[in-house]
Amino acid sequence: MQTEQLILLLIYLGLILLIIVIMAIIFFSTFIRRKNRLVLERFEAEQKFEKELTNSRLEIQEQTFKNIAWELHDNVGQLLSVANMQLNMLSGAVAESHQEQLNETKGVVTESLKEIRNLSRGLNKDVVLNNGLVASVETEMQRFNRMNFLEAKLQVDGQECCINSKDEIIIFRILQEFFSNVIKHAKANNLFVNLSFQPNKLVVSAKDDGIGFDLVQVKANAGLLNMKSRAAIINSTLEIKSKEAGGVLLTLEYPYKENDQTN
């Protein structure tokens, strides 16, 4: 009898221990799930905050670009127009021996006025959106060629896609940042840009034949970080390859979104 009671007691103890273990497992699992959920929610909140911060910064930059474009077009452009008019008025009073020099000055002012207006168009996102990505990049290439900064060439492959307007502006701004770095630092003779409209994505590549740079030393460069943050906003991958005396290659892959439509 005592043996049976001992067996029953052991069974009860075993069941109690089993229940305690099961409850401990359930409690631990619940704790882990809750912890993971909190970590995920915190990560998502941080990502949302970073995205909103980047969007706000981009909006401020675009408004700044727009204001500069207006100032260039309305104020600087107007001053150059007045200067050109005054030169025309002076042409009749200037001696024949100075006419050639006057005409050269008028030509410089006229060309400067054209470049100011072209630059203002590139800074104004409304103009860029109206012209489209391909035409806007082509305008930049033509401007570089006219001013003899370097020899610039654009190649377009595939059928041009009507990209989301906000994303189109960001892609163009990334290229403008790259162009600015090329002009200021690369000491390049040639710039080549390729826009490849593929079935599911747009692949943008831009390459110069300049002096290049060490990626390790300049990885925290504001321009590079700016390009990467812009690419992240539109869920694109951005890769920059360079080496000293080997030029720079930028590659951006933009996956089409559901609201993108093919022409």
XYZ file of N, CA and C in Angstrom:
789
model
N 0.834 -1.197 0.000
C 0.000 0.000 0.000
C 0.872 1.251 0.000
N 1.876 1.224 0.834
C 2.786 2.349 0.901
C 3.517 2.541 -0.427
N 3.796 1.413 -1.088
C 4.481 1.489 -2.396
C 3.597 2.194 -3.416
N 2.292 1.830 -3.422
C 1.357 2.473 -4.365
C 1.247 3.960 -4.070
N 1.181 4.340 -2.790
C 1.094 5.740 -2.418
C 2.366 6.494 -2.840
N 3.498 5.795 -2.691
C 4.755 6.421 -3.100
C 4.796 6.655 -4.610
N 4.272 5.659 -5.348
C 4.231 5.797 -6.815
C 3.332 6.954 -7.212
N 2.143 7.014 -6.549
C 1.202 8.093 -6.845
C 1.828 9.456 -6.509
N 2.528 9.477 -5.374
C 3.180 10.729 -4.975
C 4.219 11.160 -6.005
N 4.990 10.198 -6.486
C 5.990 10.504 -7.522
C 5.336 10.992 -8.813
N 4.203 10.334 -9.132
C 3.477 10.762 -10.351
C 2.983 12.185 -10.189
N 2.412 12.480 -9.008
C 1.927 13.838 -8.762
C 3.076 14.853 -8.835
N 4.194 14.474 -8.211
C 5.346 15.377 -8.249
C 5.841 15.579 -9.691
N 5.823 14.451 -10.441
C 6.246 14.546 -11.840
C 5.330 15.458 -12.642
N 3.997 15.300 -12.402
C 3.028 16.148 -13.107
C 3.210 17.613 -12.735
N 3.430 17.841 -11.418
C 3.641 19.231 -10.975
C 4.884 19.822 -11.627
N 5.951 19.028 -11.627
C 7.179 19.505 -12.268
C 6.972 19.762 -13.763
N 6.203 18.847 -14.400
C 5.922 19.003 -15.829
C 5.130 20.282 -16.085
N 4.138 20.515 -15.207
C 3.326 21.736 -15.349
C 4.189 22.977 -15.157
N 5.077 22.914 -14.144
C 5.968 24.052 -13.890
C 6.878 24.303 -15.087
N 7.413 23.230 -15.657
C 8.293 23.364 -16.827
C 7.535 23.948 -18.005
N 6.296 23.416 -18.247
C 5.484 23.918 -19.357
C 5.175 25.400 -19.164
N 4.793 25.763 -17.928
C 4.495 27.167 -17.643
C 5.727 28.044 -17.824
N 6.887 27.525 -17.402
C 8.134 28.280 -17.573
C 8.448 28.484 -19.051
N 8.219 27.410 -19.828
C 8.462 27.516 -21.284
C 7.515 28.537 -21.904
N 6.232 28.445 -21.523
C 5.234 29.380 -22.056
C 5.597 30.817 -21.673
N 5.952 31.001 -20.401
C 6.320 32.335 -19.921
C 7.544 32.855 -20.673
N 8.557 31.983 -20.822
C 9.781 32.393 -21.514
C 9.505 32.719 -22.980
N 8.669 31.866 -23.624
C 8.325 32.102 -25.031
C 7.566 33.405 -25.186
N 6.622 33.638 -24.280
C 5.849 34.880 -24.326
C 6.764 36.089 -24.131
N 7.702 35.962 -23.183
C 8.649 37.041 -22.915
C 9.504 37.329 -24.145
N 9.998 36.260 -24.794
C 10.846 36.424 -25.982
C 10.054 37.065 -27.115
N 8.803 36.582 -27.328
C 7.979 37.157 -28.399
C 7.694 38.635 -28.142
N 7.386 38.946 -26.872
C 7.106 40.342 -26.538
C 8.354 41.202 -26.714
N 9.492 40.655 -26.299
C 10.735 41.390 -26.449
C 11.054 41.618 -27.929
N 10.888 40.560 -28.739
C 11.148 40.693 -30.178
C 10.202 41.693 -30.818
N 8.926 41.659 -30.372
C 7.951 42.588 -30.921
C 8.316 44.033 -30.574
N 8.756 44.246 -29.328
C 9.158 45.582 -28.903
C 10.394 46.056 -29.672
N 11.339 45.121 -29.865
C 12.550 45.473 -30.633
C 12.171 45.828 -32.073
N 11.257 45.012 -32.660
C 10.820 45.273 -34.027
C 10.086 46.602 -34.126
N 9.195 46.857 -33.165
C 8.452 48.118 -33.167
C 9.403 49.307 -33.016
N 10.406 49.143 -32.160
C 11.387 50.214 -31.986
C 12.180 50.433 -33.268
N 12.574 49.338 -33.915
C 13.318 49.440 -35.169
C 12.478 50.120 -36.243
N 11.198 49.698 -36.349
C 10.310 50.302 -37.338
C 10.082 51.781 -37.050
N 9.976 52.126 -35.760
C 9.797 53.528 -35.389
C 11.026 54.352 -35.760
N 12.213 53.773 -35.513
C 13.447 54.463 -35.869
C 13.561 54.632 -37.380
N 13.177 53.570 -38.119
C 13.209 53.644 -39.577
C 12.241 54.704 -40.093
N 11.050 54.730 -39.498
C 10.047 55.721 -39.903
C 10.537 57.128 -39.607
N 11.156 57.292 -38.417
C 11.683 58.603 -38.048
C 12.783 59.033 -39.012
N 13.698 58.108 -39.328
C 14.786 58.423 -40.248
C 14.251 58.784 -41.628
N 13.229 58.048 -42.068
C 12.657 58.323 -43.390
C 11.977 59.686 -43.406
N 11.203 59.991 -42.343
C 10.543 61.284 -42.273
C 11.567 62.416 -42.187
N 12.653 62.174 -41.438
C 13.714 63.176 -41.323
C 14.378 63.422 -42.670
N 14.652 62.324 -43.389
C 15.262 62.458 -44.717
C 14.318 63.148 -45.688
N 13.036 62.771 -45.639
C 12.043 63.418 -46.514
C 11.960 64.909 -46.236
N 11.971 65.263 -44.944
C 11.911 66.677 -44.572
C 13.138 67.421 -45.085
N 14.299 66.781 -44.936
C 15.533 67.401 -45.418
C 15.507 67.585 -46.936
N 14.992 66.571 -47.643
C 14.908 66.671 -49.100
C 13.934 67.765 -49.527
N 12.812 67.878 -48.804
C 11.841 68.931 -49.121
C 12.453 70.311 -48.919
N 13.233 70.455 -47.828
C 13.896 71.727 -47.576
C 14.914 72.023 -48.679
N 15.665 70.997 -49.085
C 16.647 71.174 -50.156
C 15.974 71.560 -51.461
N 14.859 70.894 -51.779
C 14.153 71.206 -53.022
C 13.612 72.631 -53.012
N 13.096 73.071 -51.853
C 12.604 74.437 -51.758
C 13.742 75.431 -51.891
N 14.903 75.078 -51.311
C 16.079 75.937 -51.438
C 16.524 76.027 -52.891
N 16.575 74.870 -53.575
C 16.920 74.863 -54.999
C 15.955 75.736 -55.799
N 14.668 75.623 -55.452
C 13.648 76.383 -56.180
C 13.842 77.881 -55.974
N 14.131 78.266 -54.726
C 14.361 79.683 -54.433
C 15.587 80.213 -55.171
N 16.653 79.393 -55.192
C 17.865 79.800 -55.916
C 17.558 79.934 -57.405
N 16.770 78.992 -57.930
C 16.400 79.041 -59.353
C 15.650 80.323 -59.674
N 14.711 80.692 -58.800
C 13.970 81.939 -59.010
C 14.904 83.148 -58.965
N 15.818 83.140 -57.982
C 16.746 84.262 -57.862
C 17.623 84.380 -59.105
N 18.114 83.242 -59.588
C 18.957 83.261 -60.780
C 18.183 83.759 -61.998
N 16.975 83.229 -62.155
C 16.183 83.571 -63.344
C 15.657 84.998 -63.286
N 15.091 85.377 -62.126
C 14.416 86.675 -62.043
C 15.368 87.828 -61.747
N 16.350 87.610 -60.888
C 17.225 88.713 -60.493
C 18.510 88.776 -61.316
N 19.322 87.711 -61.225
C 20.582 87.701 -61.982
C 20.301 87.742 -63.481
N 19.312 86.962 -63.913
C 18.953 86.959 -65.329
C 18.485 88.327 -65.790
N 17.707 89.000 -64.944
C 17.216 90.335 -65.298
C 18.361 91.339 -65.401
N 19.319 91.247 -64.466
C 20.469 92.143 -64.511
C 21.284 91.944 -65.787
N 21.468 90.690 -66.172
C 22.214 90.415 -67.406
C 21.449 90.912 -68.636
N 20.131 90.801 -68.602
C 19.310 91.306 -69.709
C 19.458 92.826 -69.834
N 19.429 93.515 -68.695
C 19.602 94.969 -68.701
C 20.994 95.336 -69.217
N 22.013 94.583 -68.769
C 23.379 94.843 -69.233
C 23.476 94.669 -70.740
N 22.805 93.653 -71.265
C 22.824 93.411 -72.712
C 22.138 94.551 -73.455
N 21.022 95.034 -72.914
C 20.316 96.159 -73.539
C 21.190 97.402 -73.556
N 21.898 97.664 -72.455
C 22.765 98.836 -72.391
C 23.926 98.731 -73.367
N 24.440 97.530 -73.534
C 25.506 97.332 -74.522
C 24.996 97.591 -75.932
N 23.765 97.177 -76.206
C 23.170 97.451 -77.520
C 23.010 98.954 -77.747
N 22.630 99.668 -76.698
C 22.460 101.125 -76.806
C 23.799 101.814 -77.033
N 24.867 101.230 -76.469
C 26.187 101.838 -76.602
C 26.834 101.571 -77.961
N 26.326 100.569 -78.657
C 26.989 100.149 -79.904
C 27.087 101.285 -80.916
N 26.080 102.195 -80.925
C 26.119 103.300 -81.885
C 27.079 104.401 -81.494
N 27.445 104.464 -80.207
C 28.322 105.528 -79.735
C 29.783 105.090 -79.614
N 30.040 103.833 -79.833
C 31.403 103.318 -79.695
C 32.124 103.399 -81.032
N 33.387 103.766 -80.960
C 34.185 103.885 -82.181
C 34.298 102.539 -82.883
N 34.467 102.612 -84.200
C 34.552 101.396 -85.020
C 35.657 100.466 -84.539
N 36.734 101.052 -84.031
C 37.879 100.237 -83.598
C 37.557 99.388 -82.371
N 36.498 99.780 -81.654
C 36.140 99.040 -80.438
C 34.888 98.180 -80.618
N 34.334 98.201 -81.828
C 33.107 97.445 -82.067
C 33.286 95.940 -81.870
N 34.407 95.422 -82.330
C 34.651 93.980 -82.200
C 34.703 93.568 -80.728
N 35.389 94.371 -79.932
C 35.473 94.080 -78.507
C 34.100 94.194 -77.840
N 33.309 95.177 -78.285
C 31.965 95.347 -77.735
C 31.087 94.145 -78.092
N 31.201 93.705 -79.336
C 30.406 92.549 -79.774
C 30.790 91.287 -79.001
N 32.081 91.134 -78.726
C 32.518 89.985 -77.931
C 31.930 90.043 -76.523
N 31.905 91.234 -75.952
C 31.337 91.407 -74.615
C 29.845 91.098 -74.619
N 29.157 91.563 -75.659
C 27.723 91.267 -75.790
C 27.497 89.763 -75.908
N 28.384 89.099 -76.646
C 28.256 87.653 -76.804
C 28.441 86.928 -75.485
N 29.422 87.396 -74.690
C 29.666 86.776 -73.377
C 28.453 86.963 -72.467
N 27.882 88.166 -72.467
C 26.711 88.439 -71.632
C 25.522 87.592 -72.083
N 25.331 87.473 -73.397
C 24.220 86.674 -73.927
C 24.362 85.208 -73.546
N 25.587 84.662 -73.695
C 25.826 83.270 -73.331
C 25.668 83.054 -71.824
N 26.120 84.039 -71.040
C 25.976 83.935 -69.587
C 24.498 83.913 -69.204
N 23.707 84.720 -69.878
C 22.264 84.749 -69.617
C 21.621 83.402 -69.941
N 22.040 82.797 -71.048
C 21.509 81.474 -71.420
C 21.875 80.430 -70.382
N 23.133 80.456 -69.926
C 23.578 79.453 -68.961
C 22.894 79.633 -67.610
N 22.687 80.901 -67.221
C 21.974 81.167 -65.967
C 20.568 80.598 -66.033
N 19.901 80.786 -67.152
C 18.535 80.280 -67.298
C 18.505 78.751 -67.360
N 19.488 78.168 -68.045
C 19.557 76.699 -68.079
C 19.838 76.127 -66.690
N 20.727 76.788 -65.945
C 21.033 76.339 -64.593
C 19.809 76.453 -63.695
N 19.064 77.535 -63.834
C 17.861 77.726 -63.011
C 16.817 76.664 -63.321
N 16.727 76.244 -64.574
C 15.779 75.184 -64.928
C 16.169 73.867 -64.268
N 17.464 73.582 -64.227
C 17.923 72.339 -63.604
C 17.704 72.302 -62.106
N 17.647 73.478 -61.472
C 17.437 73.545 -60.030
C 15.964 73.514 -59.663
N 15.108 73.917 -60.580
C 13.665 73.976 -60.314
C 13.039 72.620 -60.623
N 12.547 71.942 -59.593
C 12.025 70.589 -59.796
C 10.789 70.563 -60.686
N 10.022 71.663 -60.696
C 8.834 71.707 -61.554
C 9.222 71.612 -63.029
N 10.318 72.283 -63.381
C 10.804 72.232 -64.766
C 11.314 70.832 -65.087
N 12.047 70.243 -64.132
C 12.583 68.893 -64.331
C 11.444 67.896 -64.527
N 10.420 68.003 -63.698
C 9.280 67.086 -63.810
C 8.563 67.268 -65.142
N 8.475 68.509 -65.590
C 7.807 68.771 -66.862
C 8.597 68.210 -68.035
N 9.929 68.308 -67.959
C 10.774 67.818 -69.060
C 10.978 66.307 -69.015
N 10.962 65.721 -67.814
C 11.224 64.294 -67.682
C 12.692 64.025 -67.396
N 12.977 62.821 -66.936
C 14.332 62.467 -66.513
C 15.315 62.504 -67.676
N 14.966 61.857 -68.783
C 15.903 61.756 -69.912
C 16.250 63.132 -70.457
N 15.230 63.961 -70.693
C 15.475 65.293 -71.253
C 16.270 66.158 -70.280
N 16.021 66.018 -68.993
C 16.739 66.816 -67.997
C 18.212 66.432 -67.937
N 18.491 65.130 -67.986
C 19.891 64.677 -67.994
C 20.577 65.129 -69.277
N 19.868 65.035 -70.400
C 20.426 65.472 -71.683
C 20.765 66.964 -71.649
N 19.923 67.761 -71.007
C 20.185 69.199 -70.872
C 21.461 69.446 -70.085
N 21.663 68.676 -69.009
C 22.892 68.805 -68.228
C 24.112 68.440 -69.072
N 24.005 67.375 -69.856
C 25.114 66.962 -70.716
C 25.459 68.063 -71.723
N 24.440 68.659 -72.320
C 24.650 69.721 -73.308
C 25.304 70.940 -72.664
N 24.901 71.238 -71.424
C 25.481 72.388 -70.726
C 26.972 72.175 -70.477
N 27.348 70.967 -70.049
C 28.758 70.671 -69.829
C 29.558 70.791 -71.124
N 28.978 70.292 -72.210
C 29.670 70.347 -73.497
C 29.826 71.785 -73.987
N 28.787 72.619 -73.811
C 28.868 74.008 -74.251
C 29.941 74.780 -73.493
N 30.059 74.498 -72.197
C 30.997 75.244 -71.362
C 32.395 74.621 -71.342
N 32.561 73.543 -72.121
C 33.868 72.892 -72.258
C 34.445 72.416 -70.926
N 33.550 72.020 -69.996
C 34.029 71.413 -68.765
C 34.688 70.071 -69.073
N 34.017 69.317 -69.923
C 34.480 67.995 -70.349
C 33.571 67.548 -71.490
N 33.856 66.392 -72.049
C 32.991 65.841 -73.096
C 31.996 64.888 -72.439
N 30.724 65.241 -72.518
C 29.678 64.476 -71.840
C 28.769 63.794 -72.862
N 28.394 62.569 -72.564
C 27.563 61.803 -73.483
C 26.507 61.020 -72.708
N 25.287 61.000 -73.249
C 24.185 60.246 -72.651
C 23.729 59.160 -73.614
N 23.557 57.951 -73.092
C 23.012 56.844 -73.878
C 21.775 56.308 -73.169
N 20.692 56.136 -73.930
C 19.438 55.626 -73.377
C 19.113 54.298 -74.044
N 18.930 53.260 -73.238
C 18.588 51.934 -73.744
C 17.174 51.558 -73.294
N 16.455 50.863 -74.167
C 15.115 50.408 -73.820
C 14.078 51.493 -74.008
N 12.843 51.152 -73.656
C 11.724 52.075 -73.810
C 11.573 52.907 -72.544
N 11.611 54.226 -72.716
C 11.535 55.113 -71.555
C 10.255 54.879 -70.764
N 10.403 54.765 -69.452
C 9.280 54.477 -68.560
C 8.865 55.739 -67.822
N 7.569 55.871 -67.617
C 7.043 57.007 -66.857
C 7.174 56.691 -65.366
N 8.241 57.170 -64.757
C 8.548 56.863 -63.363
C 7.771 57.795 -62.442
N 7.496 57.310 -61.242
C 6.877 58.131 -60.211
C 7.602 59.479 -60.129
N 6.839 60.583 -60.147
C 7.432 61.919 -60.266
C 8.401 62.245 -59.132
N 8.047 61.893 -57.895
C 8.938 62.178 -56.770
C 10.236 61.381 -56.894
N 10.116 60.133 -57.325
C 11.304 59.295 -57.487
C 12.173 59.803 -58.626
N 11.537 60.308 -59.672
C 12.270 60.827 -60.822
C 13.158 62.005 -60.416
N 12.615 62.883 -59.588
C 13.388 64.017 -59.095
C 14.582 63.552 -58.276
N 14.372 62.542 -57.424
C 15.452 62.051 -56.564
C 16.567 61.434 -57.407
N 16.195 60.671 -58.423
C 17.210 60.079 -59.317
C 18.016 61.185 -59.992
N 17.330 62.212 -60.446
C 18.013 63.324 -61.114
C 18.938 64.059 -60.151
N 18.503 64.245 -58.899
C 19.336 64.932 -57.912
C 20.585 64.101 -57.572
N 20.429 62.778 -57.546
C 21.596 61.918 -57.314
C 22.619 62.120 -58.431
N 22.140 62.150 -59.664
C 23.038 62.370 -60.794
C 23.665 63.764 -60.730
N 22.882 64.765 -60.350
C 23.435 66.114 -60.238
C 24.544 66.169 -59.191
N 24.351 65.463 -58.087
C 25.390 65.407 -57.048
C 26.658 64.771 -57.610
N 26.477 63.691 -58.386
C 27.624 63.024 -59.008
C 28.307 63.968 -59.999
N 27.513 64.656 -60.835
C 28.079 65.595 -61.807
C 28.873 66.695 -61.101
N 28.317 67.199 -60.005
C 28.991 68.263 -59.254
C 30.352 67.799 -58.746
N 30.408 66.576 -58.238
C 31.682 66.027 -57.757
C 32.678 65.857 -58.903
N 32.167 65.435 -60.063
C 33.036 65.258 -61.231
C 33.645 66.594 -61.644
N 32.796 67.627 -61.723
C 33.271 68.942 -62.152
C 34.276 69.526 -61.158
N 33.997 69.378 -59.863
C 34.823 70.017 -58.837
C 36.103 69.256 -58.519
N 36.050 67.919 -58.573
C 37.167 67.150 -58.019
C 37.852 66.188 -59.004
N 37.118 65.717 -60.010
C 37.609 64.565 -60.781
C 38.742 64.892 -61.753
N 38.788 66.133 -62.250
C 39.757 66.501 -63.304
C 39.600 65.552 -64.497
N 38.343 65.281 -64.840
C 38.048 64.319 -65.904
C 37.951 65.009 -67.259
N 38.179 64.234 -68.301
C 38.000 64.716 -69.674
C 36.697 64.222 -70.279
N 36.172 63.121 -69.737
C 34.972 62.522 -70.302
C 34.011 62.096 -69.198
N 32.728 62.242 -69.510
C 31.658 61.797 -68.615
C 30.649 61.033 -69.448
N 30.322 59.826 -69.006
C 29.372 58.986 -69.743
C 28.238 58.568 -68.819
N 27.009 58.744 -69.285
C 25.829 58.366 -68.505
C 24.962 57.432 -69.341
N 24.519 56.354 -68.715
C 23.642 55.397 -69.385
C 22.372 55.201 -68.555
N 21.223 55.360 -69.222
C 19.929 55.082 -68.604
C 19.356 53.851 -69.299
N 19.304 52.745 -68.584
C 18.843 51.477 -69.167
C 17.469 51.127 -68.586
N 16.430 51.313 -69.411
C 15.065 51.000 -68.989
C 14.791 49.524 -69.256
N 14.915 48.718 -68.215
C 14.710 47.279 -68.311
C 13.281 46.920 -67.911
N 12.838 45.675 -68.136
C 11.431 45.317 -67.877
C 10.956 45.621 -66.459
N 11.805 45.413 -65.456
C 11.362 45.576 -64.072
C 12.091 46.670 -63.305
N 13.077 47.293 -63.934
C 13.852 48.289 -63.210
C 14.565 49.233 -64.172
N 14.970 50.362 -63.632
C 15.816 51.300 -64.345
C 17.216 51.205 -63.759
N 18.189 50.979 -64.608
C 19.583 50.930 -64.163
C 20.287 52.182 -64.684
N 20.788 52.968 -63.758
C 21.490 54.208 -64.097
C 22.968 54.013 -63.805
N 23.789 54.308 -64.774
C 25.234 54.259 -64.542
C 25.859 55.559 -65.042
N 26.804 56.067 -64.287
C 27.524 57.284 -64.647
C 28.998 57.062 -64.350
N 29.837 57.409 -65.309
C 31.279 57.123 -65.168
C 32.100 58.282 -65.702
N 33.171 58.597 -64.984
C 34.133 59.588 -65.468
C 35.513 58.945 -65.567
N 36.408 59.622 -66.260
C 37.772 59.102 -66.419
C 38.770 59.975 -65.659
N 38.328 60.476 -64.503
C 39.163 61.381 -63.733
C 40.154 60.689 -62.822
N 40.602 61.410 -61.801
C 41.669 60.921 -60.935
C 41.175 59.902 -59.908
N 39.857 59.819 -59.711
C 39.310 58.856 -58.763
C 39.645 59.221 -57.325
N 39.339 58.318 -56.412
C 39.636 58.557 -55.002
C 39.621 57.237 -54.249
N 40.115 57.285 -53.029
C 40.134 56.114 -52.155
C 38.818 56.062 -51.398
N 38.000 55.051 -51.668
C 36.681 54.952 -51.050
C 36.752 54.862 -49.528
N 37.794 54.229 -49.018
C 37.924 54.079 -47.559
C 38.102 55.440 -46.898
N 38.859 56.311 -47.522
C 39.156 57.613 -46.940
C 37.990 58.580 -47.028
N 37.136 58.430 -48.044
C 36.056 59.414 -48.247
C 34.673 58.799 -48.070
N 34.576 57.633 -47.413
C 33.282 56.962 -47.293
C 32.282 57.773 -46.483
N 32.767 58.681 -45.625
C 31.862 59.517 -44.836
C 31.647 60.887 -45.478
N 32.054 61.035 -46.736
C 31.876 62.287 -47.457
C 30.397 62.652 -47.534
N 30.086 63.934 -47.305
C 28.692 64.381 -47.254
C 27.975 64.109 -48.577
N 28.674 64.324 -49.687
C 28.043 64.090 -50.979
C 27.665 62.639 -51.189
N 28.569 61.721 -50.827
C 28.289 60.292 -50.970
C 27.151 59.872 -50.054
N 27.168 60.358 -48.815
C 26.094 60.017 -47.881
C 24.762 60.567 -48.369
N 24.794 61.743 -48.961
C 23.573 62.349 -49.477
C 22.992 61.513 -50.610
N 23.848 61.044 -51.506
C 23.377 60.210 -52.611
C 22.792 58.898 -52.099
N 23.460 58.286 -51.119
C 22.986 57.009 -50.586
C 21.664 57.155 -49.833
N 21.521 58.252 -49.087
C 20.274 58.461 -48.356
C 19.121 58.714 -49.321
N 19.395 59.423 -50.405
C 18.359 59.646 -51.423
C 17.954 58.327 -52.076
N 18.942 57.488 -52.384
C 18.644 56.196 -53.004
C 17.797 55.328 -52.079
N 18.110 55.358 -50.788
C 17.366 54.542 -49.822
C 15.903 54.962 -49.758
N 15.637 56.248 -49.923
C 14.262 56.756 -49.868
C 13.396 56.122 -50.951
N 13.972 55.847 -52.116
C 13.196 55.278 -53.224
C 13.466 53.773 -53.376
N 13.950 53.152 -52.293
C 14.184 51.698 -52.274
C 15.099 51.235 -53.405
N 16.113 52.024 -53.669
C 17.063 51.697 -54.738
C 18.413 51.334 -54.148
N 19.165 50.562 -54.910
C 20.523 50.224 -54.498
C 21.499 51.142 -55.225
N 22.438 51.685 -54.484
C 23.434 52.596 -55.044
C 24.819 52.061 -54.736
N 25.624 51.937 -55.765
C 26.990 51.446 -55.598
C 27.952 52.408 -56.276
N 29.019 52.733 -55.585
C 30.040 53.620 -56.138
C 31.383 52.901 -56.073
N 32.014 52.794 -57.208
C 33.322 52.163 -57.292
C 34.341 53.179 -57.776
N 35.501 53.151 -57.156
C 36.564 54.071 -57.571
C 37.904 53.592 -57.040
N 38.907 54.054 -57.680
C 40.275 53.867 -57.191
C 41.098 55.027 -57.734
N 42.162 55.348 -57.051
C 42.983 56.477 -57.456
C 43.493 56.288 -58.878
N 43.333 57.344 -59.674
C 43.735 57.362 -61.089
C 42.891 56.414 -61.935
N 41.747 55.964 -61.403
C 40.912 55.037 -62.151
C 39.493 55.509 -62.408
N 39.210 56.793 -62.124
C 37.872 57.309 -62.360
C 36.868 56.809 -61.322
N 35.617 57.169 -61.529
C 34.535 56.802 -60.609
C 33.373 56.235 -61.413
N 32.776 55.161 -60.895
C 31.601 54.562 -61.519
C 30.462 54.529 -60.508
N 29.359 55.143 -60.853
C 28.146 55.104 -60.029
C 27.119 54.218 -60.716
N 26.527 53.301 -59.952
C 25.474 52.435 -60.480
C 24.276 52.475 -59.534
N 23.125 52.814 -60.071
C 21.897 52.867 -59.284
C 20.854 51.982 -59.948
N 20.216 51.129 -59.149
C 19.150 50.267 -59.656
C 17.840 50.652 -58.981
N 16.921 51.123 -59.802
C 15.625 51.576 -59.297
C 14.541 50.597 -59.742
N 13.942 49.855 -58.804
C 12.864 48.927 -59.179
C 11.560 49.692 -59.428
N 10.907 49.396 -60.545
C 9.641 50.067 -60.832
C 8.613 49.759 -59.756
N 7.763 50.729 -59.479
C 6.692 50.541 -58.516
C 5.390 50.249 -59.242
N 4.375 49.843 -58.491
C 3.097 49.456 -59.088
C 2.438 50.607 -59.840
N 2.669 51.848 -59.369
C 2.035 52.990 -60.028
C 2.880 53.563 -61.157
N 4.043 52.952 -61.443
C 4.818 53.342 -62.615
C 4.172 52.727 -63.841
N 4.102 53.516 -64.919
C 3.460 53.032 -66.136
C 4.396 53.191 -67.305
N 4.385 52.198 -68.155
C 5.208 52.271 -69.363
C 4.506 53.075 -70.416
N 5.263 53.961 -71.091
C 4.671 54.786 -72.150
C 4.186 53.903 -73.302
